[in-house]
mmCIF file of C-alpha atoms in Angstrom:
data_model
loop_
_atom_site.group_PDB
_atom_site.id
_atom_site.type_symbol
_atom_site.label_atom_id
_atom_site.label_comp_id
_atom_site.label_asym_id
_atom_site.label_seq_id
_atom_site.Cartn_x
_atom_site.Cartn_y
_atom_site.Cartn_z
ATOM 1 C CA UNK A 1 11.853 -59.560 -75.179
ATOM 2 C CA UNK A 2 12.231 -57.630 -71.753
ATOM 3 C CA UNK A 3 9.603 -56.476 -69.700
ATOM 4 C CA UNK A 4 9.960 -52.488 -69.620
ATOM 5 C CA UNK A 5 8.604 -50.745 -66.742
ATOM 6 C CA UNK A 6 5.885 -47.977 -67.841
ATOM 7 C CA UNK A 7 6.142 -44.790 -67.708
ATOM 8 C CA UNK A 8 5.128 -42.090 -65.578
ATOM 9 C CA UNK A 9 1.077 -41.570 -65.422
ATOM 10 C CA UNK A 10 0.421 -44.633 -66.318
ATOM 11 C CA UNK A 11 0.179 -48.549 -64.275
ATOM 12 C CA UNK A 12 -0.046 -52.293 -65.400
ATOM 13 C CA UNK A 13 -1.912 -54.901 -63.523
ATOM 14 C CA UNK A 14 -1.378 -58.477 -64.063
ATOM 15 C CA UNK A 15 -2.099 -60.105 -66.429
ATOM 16 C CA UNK A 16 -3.170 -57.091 -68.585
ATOM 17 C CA UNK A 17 0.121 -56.777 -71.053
ATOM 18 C CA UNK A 18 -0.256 -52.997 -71.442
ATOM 19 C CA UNK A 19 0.235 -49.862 -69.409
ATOM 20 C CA UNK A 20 -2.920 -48.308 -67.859
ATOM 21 C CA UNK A 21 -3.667 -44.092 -68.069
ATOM 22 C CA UNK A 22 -3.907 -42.614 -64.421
ATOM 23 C CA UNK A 23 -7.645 -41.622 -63.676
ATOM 24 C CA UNK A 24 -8.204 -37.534 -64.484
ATOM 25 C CA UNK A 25 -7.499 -36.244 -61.196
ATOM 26 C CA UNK A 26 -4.544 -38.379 -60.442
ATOM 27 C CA UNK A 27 -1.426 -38.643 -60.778
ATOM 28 C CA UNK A 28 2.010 -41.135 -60.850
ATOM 29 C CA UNK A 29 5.468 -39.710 -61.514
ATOM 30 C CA UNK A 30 7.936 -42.088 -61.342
ATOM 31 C CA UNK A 31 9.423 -42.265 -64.917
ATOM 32 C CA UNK A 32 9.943 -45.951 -65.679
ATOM 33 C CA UNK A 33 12.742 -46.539 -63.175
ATOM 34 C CA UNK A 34 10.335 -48.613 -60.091
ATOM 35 C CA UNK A 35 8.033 -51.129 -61.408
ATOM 36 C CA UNK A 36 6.496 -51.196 -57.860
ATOM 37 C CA UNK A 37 5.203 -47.949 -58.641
ATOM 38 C CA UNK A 38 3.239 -48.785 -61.266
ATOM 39 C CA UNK A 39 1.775 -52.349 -60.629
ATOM 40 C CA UNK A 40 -1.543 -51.109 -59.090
ATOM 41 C CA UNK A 41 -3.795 -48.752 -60.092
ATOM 42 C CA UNK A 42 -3.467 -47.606 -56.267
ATOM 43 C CA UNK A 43 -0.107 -45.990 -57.249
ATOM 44 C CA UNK A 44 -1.868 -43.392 -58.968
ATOM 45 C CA UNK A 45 -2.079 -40.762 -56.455
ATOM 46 C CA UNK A 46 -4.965 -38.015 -56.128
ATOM 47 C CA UNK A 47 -4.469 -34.447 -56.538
ATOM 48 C CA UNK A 48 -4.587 -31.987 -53.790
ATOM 49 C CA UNK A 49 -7.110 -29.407 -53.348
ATOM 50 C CA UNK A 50 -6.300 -26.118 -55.968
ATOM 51 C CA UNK A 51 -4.783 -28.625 -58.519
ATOM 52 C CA UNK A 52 -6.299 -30.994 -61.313
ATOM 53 C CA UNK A 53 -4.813 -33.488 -63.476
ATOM 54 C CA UNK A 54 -6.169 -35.174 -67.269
ATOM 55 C CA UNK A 55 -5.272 -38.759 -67.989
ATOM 56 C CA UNK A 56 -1.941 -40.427 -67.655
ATOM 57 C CA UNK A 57 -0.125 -37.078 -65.795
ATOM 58 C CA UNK A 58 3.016 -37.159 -64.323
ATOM 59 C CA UNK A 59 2.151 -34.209 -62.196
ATOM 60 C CA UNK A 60 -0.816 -32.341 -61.125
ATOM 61 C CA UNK A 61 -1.173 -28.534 -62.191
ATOM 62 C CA UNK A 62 -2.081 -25.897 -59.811
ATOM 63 C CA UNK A 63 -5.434 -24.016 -61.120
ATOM 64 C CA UNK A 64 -4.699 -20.999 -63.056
ATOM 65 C CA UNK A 65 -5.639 -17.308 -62.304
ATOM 66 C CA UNK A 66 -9.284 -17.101 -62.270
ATOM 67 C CA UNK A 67 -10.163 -20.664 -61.189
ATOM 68 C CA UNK A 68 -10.537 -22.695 -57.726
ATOM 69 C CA UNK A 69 -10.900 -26.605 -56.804
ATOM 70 C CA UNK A 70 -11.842 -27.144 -53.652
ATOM 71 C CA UNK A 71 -12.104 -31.067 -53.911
ATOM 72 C CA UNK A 72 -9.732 -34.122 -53.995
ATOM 73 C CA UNK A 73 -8.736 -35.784 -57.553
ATOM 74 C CA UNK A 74 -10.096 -33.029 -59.492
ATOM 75 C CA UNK A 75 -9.829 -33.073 -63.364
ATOM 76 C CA UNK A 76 -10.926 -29.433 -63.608
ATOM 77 C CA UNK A 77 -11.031 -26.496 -62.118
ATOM 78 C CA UNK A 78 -14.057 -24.120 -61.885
ATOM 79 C CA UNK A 79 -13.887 -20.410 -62.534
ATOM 80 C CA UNK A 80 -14.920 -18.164 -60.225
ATOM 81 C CA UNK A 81 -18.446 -16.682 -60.292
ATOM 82 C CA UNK A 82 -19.997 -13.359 -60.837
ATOM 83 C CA UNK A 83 -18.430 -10.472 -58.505
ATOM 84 C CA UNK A 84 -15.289 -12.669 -57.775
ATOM 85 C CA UNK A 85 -12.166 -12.566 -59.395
ATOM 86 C CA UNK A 86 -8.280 -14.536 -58.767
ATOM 87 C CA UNK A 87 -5.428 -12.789 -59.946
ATOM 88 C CA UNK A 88 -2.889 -15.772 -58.817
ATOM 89 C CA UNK A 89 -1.152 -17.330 -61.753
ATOM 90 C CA UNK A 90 -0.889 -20.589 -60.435
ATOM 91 C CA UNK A 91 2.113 -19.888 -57.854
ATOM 92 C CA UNK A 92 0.596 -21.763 -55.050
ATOM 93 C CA UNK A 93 -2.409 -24.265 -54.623
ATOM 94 C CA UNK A 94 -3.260 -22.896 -51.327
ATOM 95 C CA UNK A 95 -4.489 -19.736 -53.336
ATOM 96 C CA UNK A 96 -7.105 -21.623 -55.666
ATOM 97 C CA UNK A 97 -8.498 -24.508 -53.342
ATOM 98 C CA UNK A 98 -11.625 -22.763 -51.964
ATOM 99 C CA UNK A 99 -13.838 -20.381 -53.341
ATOM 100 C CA UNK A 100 -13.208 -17.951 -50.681
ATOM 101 C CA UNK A 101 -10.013 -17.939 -52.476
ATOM 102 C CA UNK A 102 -11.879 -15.327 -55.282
ATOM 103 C CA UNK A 103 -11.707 -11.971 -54.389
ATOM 104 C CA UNK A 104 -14.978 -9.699 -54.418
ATOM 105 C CA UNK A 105 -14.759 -6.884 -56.245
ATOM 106 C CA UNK A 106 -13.964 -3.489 -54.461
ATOM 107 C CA UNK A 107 -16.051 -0.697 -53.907
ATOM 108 C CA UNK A 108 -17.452 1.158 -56.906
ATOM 109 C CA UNK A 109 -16.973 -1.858 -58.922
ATOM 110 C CA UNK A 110 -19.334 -5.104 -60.279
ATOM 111 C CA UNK A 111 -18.355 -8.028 -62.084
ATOM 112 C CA UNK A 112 -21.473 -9.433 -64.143
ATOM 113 C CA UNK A 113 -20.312 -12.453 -66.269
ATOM 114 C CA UNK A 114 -21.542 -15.579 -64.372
ATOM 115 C CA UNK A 115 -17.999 -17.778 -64.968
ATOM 116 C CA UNK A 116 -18.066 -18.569 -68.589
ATOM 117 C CA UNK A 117 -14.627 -17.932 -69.000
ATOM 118 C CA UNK A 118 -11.638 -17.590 -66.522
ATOM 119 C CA UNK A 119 -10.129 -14.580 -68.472
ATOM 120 C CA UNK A 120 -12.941 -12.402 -67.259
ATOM 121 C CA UNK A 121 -11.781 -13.564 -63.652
ATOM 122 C CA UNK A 122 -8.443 -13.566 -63.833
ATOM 123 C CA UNK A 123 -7.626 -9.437 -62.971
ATOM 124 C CA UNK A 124 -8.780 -7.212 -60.431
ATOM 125 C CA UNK A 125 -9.214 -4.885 -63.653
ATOM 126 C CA UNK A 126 -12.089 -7.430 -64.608
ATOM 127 C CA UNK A 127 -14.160 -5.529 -62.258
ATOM 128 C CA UNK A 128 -15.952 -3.239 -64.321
ATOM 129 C CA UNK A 129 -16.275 0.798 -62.417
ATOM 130 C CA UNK A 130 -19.419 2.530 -62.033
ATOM 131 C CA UNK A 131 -20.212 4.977 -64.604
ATOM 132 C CA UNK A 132 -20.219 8.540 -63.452
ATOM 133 C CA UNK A 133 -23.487 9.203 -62.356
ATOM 134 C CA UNK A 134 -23.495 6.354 -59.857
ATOM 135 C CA UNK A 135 -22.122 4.794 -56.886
ATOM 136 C CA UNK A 136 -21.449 1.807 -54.988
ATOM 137 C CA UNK A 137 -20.065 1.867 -51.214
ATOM 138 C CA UNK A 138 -19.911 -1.666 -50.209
ATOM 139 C CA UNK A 139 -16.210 -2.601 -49.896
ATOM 140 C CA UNK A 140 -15.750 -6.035 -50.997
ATOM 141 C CA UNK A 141 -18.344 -7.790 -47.588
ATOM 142 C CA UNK A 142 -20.835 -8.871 -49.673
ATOM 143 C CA UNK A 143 -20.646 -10.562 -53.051
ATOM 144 C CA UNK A 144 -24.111 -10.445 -54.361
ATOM 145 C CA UNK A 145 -23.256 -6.650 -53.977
ATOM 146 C CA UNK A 146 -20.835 -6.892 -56.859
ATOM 147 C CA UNK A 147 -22.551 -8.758 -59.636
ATOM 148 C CA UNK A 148 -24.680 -6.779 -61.543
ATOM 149 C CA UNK A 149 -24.173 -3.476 -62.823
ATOM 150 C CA UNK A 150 -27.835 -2.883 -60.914
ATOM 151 C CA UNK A 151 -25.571 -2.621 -57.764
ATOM 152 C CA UNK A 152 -24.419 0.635 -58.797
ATOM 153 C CA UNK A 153 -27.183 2.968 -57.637
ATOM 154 C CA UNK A 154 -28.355 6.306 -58.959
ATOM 155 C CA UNK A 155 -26.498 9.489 -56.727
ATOM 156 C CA UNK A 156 -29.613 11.259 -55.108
ATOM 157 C CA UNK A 157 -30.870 14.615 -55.147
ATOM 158 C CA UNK A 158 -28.947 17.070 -54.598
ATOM 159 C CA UNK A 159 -25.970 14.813 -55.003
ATOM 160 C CA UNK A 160 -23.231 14.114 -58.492
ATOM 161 C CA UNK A 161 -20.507 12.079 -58.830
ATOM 162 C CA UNK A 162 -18.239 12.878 -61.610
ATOM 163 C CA UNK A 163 -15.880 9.872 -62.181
ATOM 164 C CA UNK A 164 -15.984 6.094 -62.806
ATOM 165 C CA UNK A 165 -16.279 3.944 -59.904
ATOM 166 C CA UNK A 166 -17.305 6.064 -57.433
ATOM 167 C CA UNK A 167 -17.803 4.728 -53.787
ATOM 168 C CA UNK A 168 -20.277 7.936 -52.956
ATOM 169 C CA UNK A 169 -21.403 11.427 -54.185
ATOM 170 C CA UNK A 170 -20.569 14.743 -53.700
ATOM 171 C CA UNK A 171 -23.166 17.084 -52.530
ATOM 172 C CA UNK A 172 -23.991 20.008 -54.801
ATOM 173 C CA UNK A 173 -22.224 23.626 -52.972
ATOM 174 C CA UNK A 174 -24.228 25.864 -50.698
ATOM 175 C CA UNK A 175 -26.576 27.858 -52.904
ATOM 176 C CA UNK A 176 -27.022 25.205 -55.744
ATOM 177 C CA UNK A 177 -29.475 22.184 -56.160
ATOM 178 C CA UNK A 178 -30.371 18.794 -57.807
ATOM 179 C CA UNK A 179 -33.934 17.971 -58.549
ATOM 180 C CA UNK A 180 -33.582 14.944 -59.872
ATOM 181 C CA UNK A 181 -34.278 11.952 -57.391
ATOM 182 C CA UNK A 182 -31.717 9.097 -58.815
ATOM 183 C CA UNK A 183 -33.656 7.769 -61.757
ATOM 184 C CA UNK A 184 -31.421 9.520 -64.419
ATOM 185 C CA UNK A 185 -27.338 8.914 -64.202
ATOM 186 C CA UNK A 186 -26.467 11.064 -66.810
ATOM 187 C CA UNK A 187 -28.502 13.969 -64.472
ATOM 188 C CA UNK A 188 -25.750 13.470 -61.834
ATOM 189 C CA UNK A 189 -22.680 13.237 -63.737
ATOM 190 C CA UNK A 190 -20.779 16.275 -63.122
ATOM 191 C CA UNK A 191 -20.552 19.490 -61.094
ATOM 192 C CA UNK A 192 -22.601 21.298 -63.468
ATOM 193 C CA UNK A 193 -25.984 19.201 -63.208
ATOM 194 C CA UNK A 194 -25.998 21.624 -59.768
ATOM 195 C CA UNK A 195 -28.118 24.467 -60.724
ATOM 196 C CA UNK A 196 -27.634 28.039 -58.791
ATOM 197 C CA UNK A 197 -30.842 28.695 -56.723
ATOM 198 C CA UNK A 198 -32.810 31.700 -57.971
ATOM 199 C CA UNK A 199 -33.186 34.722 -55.655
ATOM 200 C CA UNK A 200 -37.035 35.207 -55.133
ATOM 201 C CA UNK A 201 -38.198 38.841 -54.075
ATOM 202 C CA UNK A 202 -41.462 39.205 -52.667
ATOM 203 C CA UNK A 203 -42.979 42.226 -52.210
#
């Protein structure tokens, strides 16, 4: 019976009779037509940074939206953490090989979850907005900024902000004021927490 050269993603070393998987995080893709390419496990190459392979691939596939690798021969990818998100679908590897590569959230807006799943990092429209009430004016510097809906702060007296993710708050007209000191959102919400300042006569 003929030898038959294996096939891609996987190697043969003498005298093992049998074809070898690729290591996760490798990867071999000549398709049974060199057996020079597959007589060492050495043939199996490593994947670059921003892709990852399983077992016995052919190829190595970029990270998907929402995920990063920012190692050599990785058989995963990890998702990006709270206040971060990716919105590349996997075009280019040079978009998911660092961290830095996950985009903070933009003003007005936090991202909570913690990376359990890449679909909650996979959209700038993960961010989640400020609720009326509140506002948040760092613009995507600082992370830790971003990742807790305690980053969106209270407008102050004499201050309202009317719409979802606000970046700061309006101050009530001439003639009209806000007691409340920021511990009460709903206080702040809209134009009409302002009350008119009453006219006091002495005599």
């Amino acid at each position: 019976r003929a030898c038959k050269v294996c096939q891609s993603g996987k190697y043969s070393t003498y005298p093992v009779n049998a074809c070898l998987d690729c290591d996760p995080g490798h990867y071999l893709n000549d398709d049974s037509q060199d057996a020079s390419e597959h007589d060492n496990s050495d043939d199996c190459s490593e994947c670059s940074r921003g892709k990852y392979s399983s077992a016995a691939a052919a190829l190595c596939t970029i990270c998907p939206a929402g995920r990063y690798t920012s190692s050599l021969s990785s058989s995963s990818c990890t998702t990006c953490g709270a206040g971060r998100y990716l919105s590349d679908t996997g075009t280019d590897p040079s978009k998911h090989d660092a961290e830095a590569d996950c985009t903070v959230c933009g003003a007005g807006k936090f991202l909570s979850d913690t990376g359990t799943a890449p679909s909650k990092h996979d959209d700038e429209a993960d961010c989640t907005p400020c609720v009326a009430g509140k506002y948040l004016s760092d613009d995507s510097s600082t992370v830790h900024k971003h990742d807790a809906e305690s980053d969106c702060s209270i407008c102050g007296a004499g201050k309202y902000s009317p719409g979802q993710g606000s970046i700061s708050c309006t101050d009530c007209e001439a003639g009209k004021y806000l007691r409340n000191a920021g511990t009460d959102a709903k206080k702040h919400n809209q134009e009409t927490d302002c009350s008119i300042c009453l006219l006091v006569v002495f005599f």
